[in-house]
PDB file of C-alpha atoms in Angstrom:
ATOM      1  CA  MET A   1      66.404 -62.504-103.974  1.00 55.00           C
ATOM      2  CA  GLU A   2      62.905 -61.679-105.097  1.00 74.00           C
ATOM      3  CA  LYS A   3      60.379 -60.936-102.380  1.00 93.00           C
ATOM      4  CA  SER A   4      57.718 -63.017-104.131  1.00 97.00           C
ATOM      5  CA  PHE A   5      57.344 -66.250-106.074  1.00 98.00           C
ATOM      6  CA  ARG A   6      55.108 -66.629-109.137  1.00 98.00           C
ATOM      7  CA  LEU A   7      52.629 -69.489-108.841  1.00 98.00           C
ATOM      8  CA  ASN A   8      51.462 -71.682-111.717  1.00 98.00           C
ATOM      9  CA  ASN A   9      48.254 -69.631-111.930  1.00 98.00           C
ATOM     10  CA  GLY A  10      50.229 -66.422-112.482  1.00 98.00           C
ATOM     11  CA  LEU A  11      49.685 -64.948-109.019  1.00 98.00           C
ATOM     12  CA  GLU A  12      52.579 -63.544-106.994  1.00 98.00           C
ATOM     13  CA  ILE A  13      52.908 -64.895-103.439  1.00 98.00           C
ATOM     14  CA  PRO A  14      55.132 -63.130-100.874  1.00 98.00           C
ATOM     15  CA  SER A  15      58.243 -65.264-100.443  1.00 98.00           C
ATOM     16  CA  VAL A  16      58.321 -65.320 -96.630  1.00 98.00           C
ATOM     17  CA  GLY A  17      55.131 -66.141 -94.769  1.00 98.00           C
ATOM     18  CA  PHE A  18      54.208 -65.729 -91.112  1.00 98.00           C
ATOM     19  CA  GLY A  19      53.108 -68.999 -89.520  1.00 97.00           C
ATOM     20  CA  THR A  20      50.403 -69.129 -86.834  1.00 97.00           C
ATOM     21  CA  TRP A  21      50.629 -72.786 -85.790  1.00 95.00           C
ATOM     22  CA  GLN A  22      50.832 -73.166 -81.971  1.00 92.00           C
ATOM     23  CA  THR A  23      50.144 -69.448 -81.505  1.00 96.00           C
ATOM     24  CA  PRO A  24      47.766 -69.155 -78.529  1.00 94.00           C
ATOM     25  CA  ASP A  25      44.286 -67.890 -79.375  1.00 96.00           C
ATOM     26  CA  GLY A  26      43.285 -64.442 -78.110  1.00 97.00           C
ATOM     27  CA  ASP A  27      45.495 -61.413 -77.550  1.00 97.00           C
ATOM     28  CA  THR A  28      48.712 -63.322 -78.233  1.00 97.00           C
ATOM     29  CA  ALA A  29      47.636 -64.242 -81.760  1.00 98.00           C
ATOM     30  CA  VAL A  30      46.165 -60.801 -82.479  1.00 98.00           C
ATOM     31  CA  LYS A  31      49.367 -59.053 -81.353  1.00 98.00           C
ATOM     32  CA  ALA A  32      51.648 -61.492 -83.211  1.00 98.00           C
ATOM     33  CA  VAL A  33      49.823 -60.981 -86.507  1.00 98.00           C
ATOM     34  CA  LYS A  34      49.737 -57.199 -86.084  1.00 98.00           C
ATOM     35  CA  CYS A  35      53.437 -57.211 -85.212  1.00 98.00           C
ATOM     36  CA  ALA A  36      54.297 -59.306 -88.276  1.00 98.00           C
ATOM     37  CA  LEU A  37      52.344 -57.039 -90.613  1.00 98.00           C
ATOM     38  CA  ALA A  38      53.905 -53.940 -89.063  1.00 98.00           C
ATOM     39  CA  ASP A  39      57.356 -55.445 -89.656  1.00 97.00           C
ATOM     40  CA  GLY A  40      56.690 -56.002 -93.354  1.00 97.00           C
ATOM     41  CA  TYR A  41      55.218 -59.490 -93.677  1.00 98.00           C
ATOM     42  CA  ARG A  42      52.467 -59.613 -96.280  1.00 98.00           C
ATOM     43  CA  HIS A  43      51.717 -63.326 -96.075  1.00 98.00           C
ATOM     44  CA  ILE A  44      49.820 -64.927 -93.175  1.00 98.00           C
ATOM     45  CA  ASP A  45      49.530 -68.718 -92.969  1.00 98.00           C
ATOM     46  CA  ALA A  46      46.564 -69.989 -90.961  1.00 98.00           C
ATOM     47  CA  ALA A  47      44.562 -73.209 -90.549  1.00 98.00           C
ATOM     48  CA  ALA A  48      41.263 -74.252 -89.024  1.00 97.00           C
ATOM     49  CA  VAL A  49      42.898 -76.811 -86.729  1.00 97.00           C
ATOM     50  CA  TYR A  50      45.116 -74.138 -85.162  1.00 97.00           C
ATOM     51  CA  ALA A  51      41.949 -72.947 -83.366  1.00 97.00           C
ATOM     52  CA  ASN A  52      42.978 -69.294 -83.552  1.00 97.00           C
ATOM     53  CA  GLU A  53      41.558 -68.081 -86.870  1.00 98.00           C
ATOM     54  CA  ALA A  54      39.203 -65.522 -85.321  1.00 98.00           C
ATOM     55  CA  SER A  55      42.177 -63.924 -83.567  1.00 98.00           C
ATOM     56  CA  VAL A  56      44.298 -64.095 -86.724  1.00 98.00           C
ATOM     57  CA  GLY A  57      41.486 -62.396 -88.619  1.00 98.00           C
ATOM     58  CA  LYS A  58      41.221 -59.719 -85.941  1.00 98.00           C
ATOM     59  CA  GLY A  59      44.950 -59.063 -86.209  1.00 98.00           C
ATOM     60  CA  ILE A  60      44.642 -58.642 -89.968  1.00 98.00           C
ATOM     61  CA  ALA A  61      41.648 -56.325 -89.591  1.00 98.00           C
ATOM     62  CA  GLU A  62      43.361 -54.171 -86.962  1.00 98.00           C
ATOM     63  CA  SER A  63      46.697 -53.965 -88.776  1.00 98.00           C
ATOM     64  CA  GLY A  64      45.756 -50.998 -90.920  1.00 96.00           C
ATOM     65  CA  ILE A  65      47.152 -52.784 -93.981  1.00 97.00           C
ATOM     66  CA  PRO A  66      44.686 -52.926 -96.906  1.00 97.00           C
ATOM     67  CA  ARG A  67      43.294 -56.441 -97.323  1.00 96.00           C
ATOM     68  CA  GLN A  68      44.350 -56.662-100.976  1.00 96.00           C
ATOM     69  CA  LYS A  69      47.982 -56.228 -99.927  1.00 97.00           C
ATOM     70  CA  ILE A  70      47.955 -59.269 -97.602  1.00 98.00           C
ATOM     71  CA  TRP A  71      48.168 -62.879 -98.782  1.00 98.00           C
ATOM     72  CA  VAL A  72      46.089 -65.099 -96.500  1.00 98.00           C
ATOM     73  CA  THR A  73      46.231 -68.907 -96.508  1.00 98.00           C
ATOM     74  CA  SER A  74      44.104 -71.419 -94.615  1.00 98.00           C
ATOM     75  CA  LYS A  75      43.640 -75.186 -94.679  1.00 98.00           C
ATOM     76  CA  VAL A  76      40.827 -77.731 -94.501  1.00 98.00           C
ATOM     77  CA  TRP A  77      41.375 -80.205 -91.646  1.00 98.00           C
ATOM     78  CA  ASN A  78      41.401 -83.996 -91.960  1.00 97.00           C
ATOM     79  CA  THR A  79      37.998 -84.543 -90.365  1.00 97.00           C
ATOM     80  CA  ASP A  80      36.465 -82.208 -92.957  1.00 98.00           C
ATOM     81  CA  ARG A  81      37.770 -83.956 -96.069  1.00 98.00           C
ATOM     82  CA  GLY A  82      35.175 -84.758 -98.731  1.00 98.00           C
ATOM     83  CA  TYR A  83      33.089 -82.584-101.030  1.00 98.00           C
ATOM     84  CA  ASP A  84      30.273 -81.210 -98.878  1.00 98.00           C
ATOM     85  CA  SER A  85      32.263 -81.130 -95.647  1.00 98.00           C
ATOM     86  CA  THR A  86      35.087 -79.168 -97.313  1.00 98.00           C
ATOM     87  CA  LEU A  87      32.620 -76.538 -98.472  1.00 98.00           C
ATOM     88  CA  ARG A  88      31.184 -76.293 -94.951  1.00 98.00           C
ATOM     89  CA  ALA A  89      34.686 -76.074 -93.467  1.00 98.00           C
ATOM     90  CA  PHE A  90      35.539 -73.218 -95.789  1.00 98.00           C
ATOM     91  CA  GLU A  91      32.460 -71.293 -94.678  1.00 98.00           C
ATOM     92  CA  ARG A  92      33.530 -71.642 -91.037  1.00 98.00           C
ATOM     93  CA  THR A  93      37.069 -70.515 -91.816  1.00 98.00           C
ATOM     94  CA  SER A  94      35.806 -67.591 -93.888  1.00 98.00           C
ATOM     95  CA  LYS A  95      33.562 -66.492 -91.023  1.00 98.00           C
ATOM     96  CA  ASP A  96      36.289 -66.921 -88.390  1.00 98.00           C
ATOM     97  CA  LEU A  97      38.867 -64.971 -90.393  1.00 98.00           C
ATOM     98  CA  GLY A  98      36.283 -62.354 -91.363  1.00 98.00           C
ATOM     99  CA  LEU A  99      37.272 -62.709 -95.017  1.00 98.00           C
ATOM    100  CA  ASP A 100      35.025 -63.361 -98.020  1.00 96.00           C
ATOM    101  CA  CYS A 101      37.932 -64.536-100.173  1.00 98.00           C
ATOM    102  CA  LEU A 102      41.158 -66.392 -99.366  1.00 98.00           C
ATOM    103  CA  ASP A 103      44.320 -66.150-101.428  1.00 98.00           C
ATOM    104  CA  LEU A 104      45.186 -69.818-100.882  1.00 98.00           C
ATOM    105  CA  TYR A 105      43.282 -72.791 -99.478  1.00 98.00           C
ATOM    106  CA  LEU A 106      45.097 -76.060 -98.809  1.00 98.00           C
ATOM    107  CA  VAL A 107      44.209 -79.674 -98.066  1.00 98.00           C
ATOM    108  CA  HIS A 108      46.048 -79.941 -94.737  1.00 98.00           C
ATOM    109  CA  TRP A 109      46.998 -83.653 -94.944  1.00 98.00           C
ATOM    110  CA  PRO A 110      46.250 -86.282 -97.580  1.00 98.00           C
ATOM    111  CA  ALA A 111      43.944 -89.171 -96.893  1.00 97.00           C
ATOM    112  CA  SER A 112      46.398 -92.075 -97.070  1.00 93.00           C
ATOM    113  CA  PRO A 113      46.172 -95.761 -98.029  1.00 92.00           C
ATOM    114  CA  SER A 114      47.183 -96.808 -94.520  1.00 91.00           C
ATOM    115  CA  ARG A 115      43.842 -95.560 -93.146  1.00 93.00           C
ATOM    116  CA  PHE A 116      41.434 -95.321 -96.051  1.00 96.00           C
ATOM    117  CA  PRO A 117      40.988 -97.932 -98.797  1.00 95.00           C
ATOM    118  CA  ASN A 118      39.246 -95.204-100.826  1.00 97.00           C
ATOM    119  CA  TRP A 119      41.932 -92.576-100.121  1.00 97.00           C
ATOM    120  CA  LYS A 120      42.167 -91.497-103.761  1.00 98.00           C
ATOM    121  CA  GLU A 121      38.432 -90.829-103.901  1.00 98.00           C
ATOM    122  CA  ILE A 122      38.475 -88.872-100.622  1.00 98.00           C
ATOM    123  CA  ASN A 123      41.292 -86.619-101.823  1.00 98.00           C
ATOM    124  CA  SER A 124      39.648 -86.180-105.220  1.00 98.00           C
ATOM    125  CA  ASP A 125      36.276 -85.251-103.695  1.00 98.00           C
ATOM    126  CA  THR A 126      37.982 -82.739-101.411  1.00 98.00           C
ATOM    127  CA  TRP A 127      39.785 -81.278-104.395  1.00 98.00           C
ATOM    128  CA  ARG A 128      36.581 -80.929-106.429  1.00 98.00           C
ATOM    129  CA  ALA A 129      35.182 -78.774-103.626  1.00 98.00           C
ATOM    130  CA  MET A 130      38.335 -76.641-103.672  1.00 98.00           C
ATOM    131  CA  GLU A 131      38.008 -76.204-107.439  1.00 98.00           C
ATOM    132  CA  ARG A 132      34.414 -75.080-106.960  1.00 98.00           C
ATOM    133  CA  LEU A 133      35.575 -72.427-104.495  1.00 98.00           C
ATOM    134  CA  VAL A 134      37.966 -71.105-107.137  1.00 98.00           C
ATOM    135  CA  ARG A 135      35.236 -70.991-109.783  1.00 98.00           C
ATOM    136  CA  GLU A 136      32.952 -69.139-107.361  1.00 98.00           C
ATOM    137  CA  GLY A 137      35.630 -66.543-106.610  1.00 98.00           C
ATOM    138  CA  ARG A 138      35.885 -67.499-102.932  1.00 98.00           C
ATOM    139  CA  VAL A 139      39.504 -68.666-103.239  1.00 98.00           C
ATOM    140  CA  ARG A 140      42.201 -67.353-105.591  1.00 98.00           C
ATOM    141  CA  SER A 141      44.542 -70.353-105.413  1.00 98.00           C
ATOM    142  CA  ILE A 142      44.319 -73.918-104.153  1.00 99.00           C
ATOM    143  CA  GLY A 143      46.978 -76.362-103.071  1.00 98.00           C
ATOM    144  CA  VAL A 144      47.922 -79.156-100.732  1.00 98.00           C
ATOM    145  CA  SER A 145      50.019 -79.731 -97.657  1.00 98.00           C
ATOM    146  CA  ASN A 146      52.067 -82.800 -96.719  1.00 98.00           C
ATOM    147  CA  PHE A 147      51.309 -84.522-100.040  1.00 98.00           C
ATOM    148  CA  LEU A 148      53.990 -86.913-101.279  1.00 98.00           C
ATOM    149  CA  PRO A 149      54.496 -87.693-104.995  1.00 98.00           C
ATOM    150  CA  HIS A 150      52.122 -90.679-105.014  1.00 97.00           C
ATOM    151  CA  HIS A 151      49.380 -88.582-103.403  1.00 98.00           C
ATOM    152  CA  LEU A 152      49.936 -85.885-106.032  1.00 98.00           C
ATOM    153  CA  ASP A 153      49.993 -88.399-108.895  1.00 98.00           C
ATOM    154  CA  ALA A 154      46.582 -89.728-107.856  1.00 98.00           C
ATOM    155  CA  LEU A 155      45.155 -86.223-107.372  1.00 98.00           C
ATOM    156  CA  LEU A 156      46.363 -84.951-110.738  1.00 98.00           C
ATOM    157  CA  LEU A 157      44.614 -87.770-112.614  1.00 97.00           C
ATOM    158  CA  ASN A 158      41.217 -86.076-112.219  1.00 95.00           C
ATOM    159  CA  ALA A 159      42.132 -82.524-111.240  1.00 98.00           C
ATOM    160  CA  GLU A 160      40.903 -79.688-113.432  1.00 98.00           C
ATOM    161  CA  ILE A 161      43.103 -77.190-111.570  1.00 98.00           C
ATOM    162  CA  ALA A 162      46.650 -78.212-110.679  1.00 98.00           C
ATOM    163  CA  PRO A 163      47.785 -77.530-107.103  1.00 98.00           C
ATOM    164  CA  ALA A 164      49.615 -74.211-106.884  1.00 98.00           C
ATOM    165  CA  VAL A 165      51.434 -75.135-103.666  1.00 98.00           C
ATOM    166  CA  ASP A 166      52.568 -78.119-101.607  1.00 99.00           C
ATOM    167  CA  GLN A 167      53.368 -77.087 -98.042  1.00 98.00           C
ATOM    168  CA  ILE A 168      55.706 -79.664 -96.493  1.00 98.00           C
ATOM    169  CA  GLU A 169      58.079 -80.032 -93.582  1.00 98.00           C
ATOM    170  CA  TYR A 170      61.392 -78.685 -94.859  1.00 98.00           C
ATOM    171  CA  HIS A 171      64.482 -77.479 -93.024  1.00 98.00           C
ATOM    172  CA  PRO A 172      68.219 -78.227 -92.786  1.00 97.00           C
ATOM    173  CA  GLY A 173      68.566 -81.897 -91.952  1.00 96.00           C
ATOM    174  CA  PHE A 174      65.216 -82.746 -93.573  1.00 97.00           C
ATOM    175  CA  MET A 175      64.959 -81.648 -97.195  1.00 97.00           C
ATOM    176  CA  GLN A 176      62.502 -84.192 -98.689  1.00 98.00           C
ATOM    177  CA  PRO A 177      64.360 -84.097-102.041  1.00 98.00           C
ATOM    178  CA  GLY A 178      61.995 -86.481-103.849  1.00 98.00           C
ATOM    179  CA  THR A 179      58.914 -84.408-103.094  1.00 98.00           C
ATOM    180  CA  VAL A 180      60.685 -81.118-103.820  1.00 98.00           C
ATOM    181  CA  ARG A 181      61.945 -82.436-107.156  1.00 98.00           C
ATOM    182  CA  TYR A 182      58.477 -83.706-108.090  1.00 98.00           C
ATOM    183  CA  CYS A 183      56.906 -80.340-107.279  1.00 98.00           C
ATOM    184  CA  LYS A 184      59.468 -78.405-109.303  1.00 98.00           C
ATOM    185  CA  GLU A 185      58.935 -80.717-112.267  1.00 98.00           C
ATOM    186  CA  HIS A 186      55.170 -80.126-112.062  1.00 98.00           C
ATOM    187  CA  GLY A 187      55.270 -76.373-111.450  1.00 98.00           C
ATOM    188  CA  ILE A 188      54.088 -76.650-107.832  1.00 98.00           C
ATOM    189  CA  GLN A 189      55.567 -74.135-105.378  1.00 98.00           C
ATOM    190  CA  VAL A 190      57.028 -75.771-102.263  1.00 98.00           C
ATOM    191  CA  GLU A 191      56.359 -74.060 -98.945  1.00 98.00           C
ATOM    192  CA  ALA A 192      58.301 -74.983 -95.810  1.00 98.00           C
ATOM    193  CA  TRP A 193      56.503 -75.500 -92.540  1.00 97.00           C
ATOM    194  CA  SER A 194      58.802 -75.739 -89.559  1.00 95.00           C
ATOM    195  CA  PRO A 195      61.708 -74.106 -91.441  1.00 96.00           C
ATOM    196  CA  LEU A 196      63.572 -73.874 -88.120  1.00 95.00           C
ATOM    197  CA  GLY A 197      62.831 -77.498 -87.190  1.00 91.00           C
ATOM    198  CA  THR A 198      60.403 -76.238 -84.529  1.00 81.00           C
ATOM    199  CA  GLY A 199      63.373 -74.466 -82.981  1.00 82.00           C
ATOM    200  CA  ARG A 200      65.579 -77.551 -82.963  1.00 87.00           C
ATOM    201  CA  MET A 201      67.907 -76.011 -85.560  1.00 90.00           C
ATOM    202  CA  LEU A 202      68.880 -73.096 -83.352  1.00 91.00           C
ATOM    203  CA  ASP A 203      71.590 -74.934 -81.398  1.00 92.00           C
ATOM    204  CA  ASN A 204      73.016 -76.855 -84.358  1.00 95.00           C
ATOM    205  CA  ALA A 205      76.799 -76.478 -84.431  1.00 95.00           C
ATOM    206  CA  THR A 206      77.091 -76.368 -88.235  1.00 96.00           C
ATOM    207  CA  LEU A 207      74.421 -73.700 -88.555  1.00 97.00           C
ATOM    208  CA  ARG A 208      75.830 -71.640 -85.688  1.00 97.00           C
ATOM    209  CA  LEU A 209      79.253 -71.633 -87.319  1.00 98.00           C
ATOM    210  CA  ILE A 210      77.819 -70.513 -90.670  1.00 98.00           C
ATOM    211  CA  ALA A 211      75.592 -67.900 -89.031  1.00 98.00           C
ATOM    212  CA  GLY A 212      78.639 -66.379 -87.348  1.00 98.00           C
ATOM    213  CA  LYS A 213      80.334 -65.880 -90.723  1.00 97.00           C
ATOM    214  CA  TYR A 214      77.479 -63.694 -91.925  1.00 98.00           C
ATOM    215  CA  GLY A 215      76.707 -61.932 -88.674  1.00 98.00           C
ATOM    216  CA  LYS A 216      73.223 -63.431 -88.788  1.00 98.00           C
ATOM    217  CA  SER A 217      71.134 -65.624 -86.510  1.00 97.00           C
ATOM    218  CA  VAL A 218      70.693 -69.348 -87.142  1.00 97.00           C
ATOM    219  CA  ALA A 219      67.017 -68.641 -87.835  1.00 97.00           C
ATOM    220  CA  GLN A 220      67.946 -66.142 -90.550  1.00 98.00           C
ATOM    221  CA  ILE A 221      70.339 -68.672 -92.096  1.00 98.00           C
ATOM    222  CA  CYS A 222      67.605 -71.350 -92.213  1.00 98.00           C
ATOM    223  CA  ILE A 223      65.113 -68.961 -93.788  1.00 98.00           C
ATOM    224  CA  ARG A 224      67.608 -67.611 -96.318  1.00 98.00           C
ATOM    225  CA  TRP A 225      68.770 -71.152 -97.177  1.00 98.00           C
ATOM    226  CA  ALA A 226      65.178 -72.161 -97.996  1.00 98.00           C
ATOM    227  CA  LEU A 227      64.702 -69.085-100.175  1.00 98.00           C
ATOM    228  CA  GLN A 228      67.895 -69.807-102.123  1.00 98.00           C
ATOM    229  CA  HIS A 229      66.497 -73.269-102.847  1.00 98.00           C
ATOM    230  CA  GLY A 230      63.333 -71.675-104.225  1.00 98.00           C
ATOM    231  CA  VAL A 231      61.308 -72.852-101.222  1.00 98.00           C
ATOM    232  CA  LEU A 232      58.937 -70.479 -99.407  1.00 98.00           C
ATOM    233  CA  PRO A 233      59.568 -70.535 -95.630  1.00 98.00           C
ATOM    234  CA  LEU A 234      56.850 -69.978 -93.007  1.00 98.00           C
ATOM    235  CA  PRO A 235      58.660 -69.071 -89.768  1.00 97.00           C
ATOM    236  CA  LYS A 236      56.561 -68.469 -86.680  1.00 95.00           C
ATOM    237  CA  SER A 237      57.140 -66.683 -83.394  1.00 95.00           C
ATOM    238  CA  VAL A 238      55.250 -64.628 -80.839  1.00 96.00           C
ATOM    239  CA  THR A 239      58.360 -62.703 -79.760  1.00 97.00           C
ATOM    240  CA  PRO A 240      58.459 -59.276 -81.467  1.00 97.00           C
ATOM    241  CA  SER A 241      62.249 -59.207 -81.873  1.00 97.00           C
ATOM    242  CA  ARG A 242      62.271 -62.649 -83.503  1.00 97.00           C
ATOM    243  CA  ILE A 243      59.290 -61.867 -85.718  1.00 98.00           C
ATOM    244  CA  ARG A 244      61.230 -58.860 -87.027  1.00 98.00           C
ATOM    245  CA  GLU A 245      64.507 -60.772 -87.343  1.00 98.00           C
ATOM    246  CA  ASN A 246      62.907 -63.597 -89.352  1.00 97.00           C
ATOM    247  CA  ILE A 247      61.991 -61.317 -92.253  1.00 97.00           C
ATOM    248  CA  GLN A 248      65.332 -59.504 -92.361  1.00 97.00           C
ATOM    249  CA  VAL A 249      66.817 -62.004 -94.797  1.00 98.00           C
ATOM    250  CA  PHE A 250      67.075 -60.074 -98.058  1.00 97.00           C
ATOM    251  CA  ASP A 251      70.367 -58.283 -97.443  1.00 96.00           C
ATOM    252  CA  PHE A 252      72.787 -61.217 -97.739  1.00 97.00           C
ATOM    253  CA  ILE A 253      73.480 -64.312 -99.840  1.00 98.00           C
ATOM    254  CA  ILE A 254      74.737 -67.638 -98.519  1.00 98.00           C
ATOM    255  CA  SER A 255      77.712 -68.829-100.565  1.00 98.00           C
ATOM    256  CA  GLU A 256      77.551 -72.000-102.668  1.00 98.00           C
ATOM    257  CA  GLU A 257      80.050 -73.607-100.299  1.00 98.00           C
ATOM    258  CA  ASP A 258      77.950 -72.878 -97.235  1.00 98.00           C
ATOM    259  CA  MET A 259      74.744 -73.904 -99.014  1.00 98.00           C
ATOM    260  CA  ALA A 260      76.395 -77.239 -99.795  1.00 98.00           C
ATOM    261  CA  ALA A 261      77.494 -77.660 -96.182  1.00 98.00           C
ATOM    262  CA  ILE A 262      73.925 -77.098 -94.972  1.00 98.00           C
ATOM    263  CA  ASP A 263      72.556 -79.459 -97.635  1.00 98.00           C
ATOM    264  CA  ALA A 264      74.957 -82.155 -96.452  1.00 97.00           C
ATOM    265  CA  MET A 265      73.707 -82.103 -92.860  1.00 96.00           C
ATOM    266  CA  GLU A 266      72.524 -85.470 -91.600  1.00 93.00           C
ATOM    267  CA  TYR A 267      68.903 -85.991 -90.582  1.00 93.00           C
ATOM    268  CA  CYS A 268      68.018 -83.820 -87.615  1.00 90.00           C
ATOM    269  CA  GLY A 269      65.163 -81.786 -86.256  1.00 89.00           C
ATOM    270  CA  GLY A 270      62.434 -83.722 -88.021  1.00 92.00           C
ATOM    271  CA  SER A 271      58.937 -84.014 -86.574  1.00 94.00           C
ATOM    272  CA  GLY A 272      58.716 -87.714 -87.433  1.00 93.00           C
ATOM    273  CA  LEU A 273      55.280 -87.168 -88.976  1.00 95.00           C
ATOM    274  CA  ASP A 274      54.862 -89.421 -92.022  1.00 95.00           C
ATOM    275  CA  PRO A 275      51.873 -88.425 -94.205  1.00 96.00           C
ATOM    276  CA  ASP A 276      51.235 -92.112 -94.926  1.00 94.00           C
ATOM    277  CA  LYS A 277      51.260 -93.129 -91.263  1.00 93.00           C
ATOM    278  CA  ILE A 278      49.608 -90.296 -89.322  1.00 92.00           C
ATOM    279  CA  ASP A 279      46.658 -91.375 -87.174  1.00 90.00           C
ATOM    280  CA  PHE A 280      44.835 -88.045 -86.916  1.00 91.00           C
TER     281      PHE A 280
END
């Protein structure tokens, strides 16, 4: 298994990222990021709404790892959608992280028809700002998060730069096959947030049985399973032993039979968040 994926703009993105959602601001976030980088992660996934970007940036700065060797992602929040507000949001994120340039900047959630009659225009205006950031050299890649095929169809109508990434909820028991298929057909790399089902996968009987066969943890099985589907997982933890364990997934291969058994799992562990129905 390769340790990176090639995006549609030719850039190589490390194939396992370290998530910072729900990581408490302050020392906890600084230590978690430093721990992840010390253990070999080279991909940090952040977002403005996580309210910990200054601490994430401090962890990166104190890690001792050269900046050019770390892939850093952030996201523009829903209340900052639109052209001018996206540009302002990026400036805040850049300042908080202490970084002049981001490797990837995402639209965190699409404006949807259930809340905005002009949802297509809002998403398009946000995207134009993202494209400007690329042209100005402030961002190397741009993408989306939680976009479904109809959101992507509308965005692509006027986009000058195609999204490099769509970061979606993806884990055993919730595979979003329609969106994954659409992204693969359009050369968009799928990233998996909540690849462990926010921890709800860890007690699953099917996964525990399979994990035992390989002498691995359920978390490692979930992460490896995503990788074998060509999906980039973003596990998160603040526990040093688990941070280390979650990147030790390149020394085994899940068999086709076991992959099929995981694929066949019924719906479980989902967040219930529908991009077309969210109210935030």
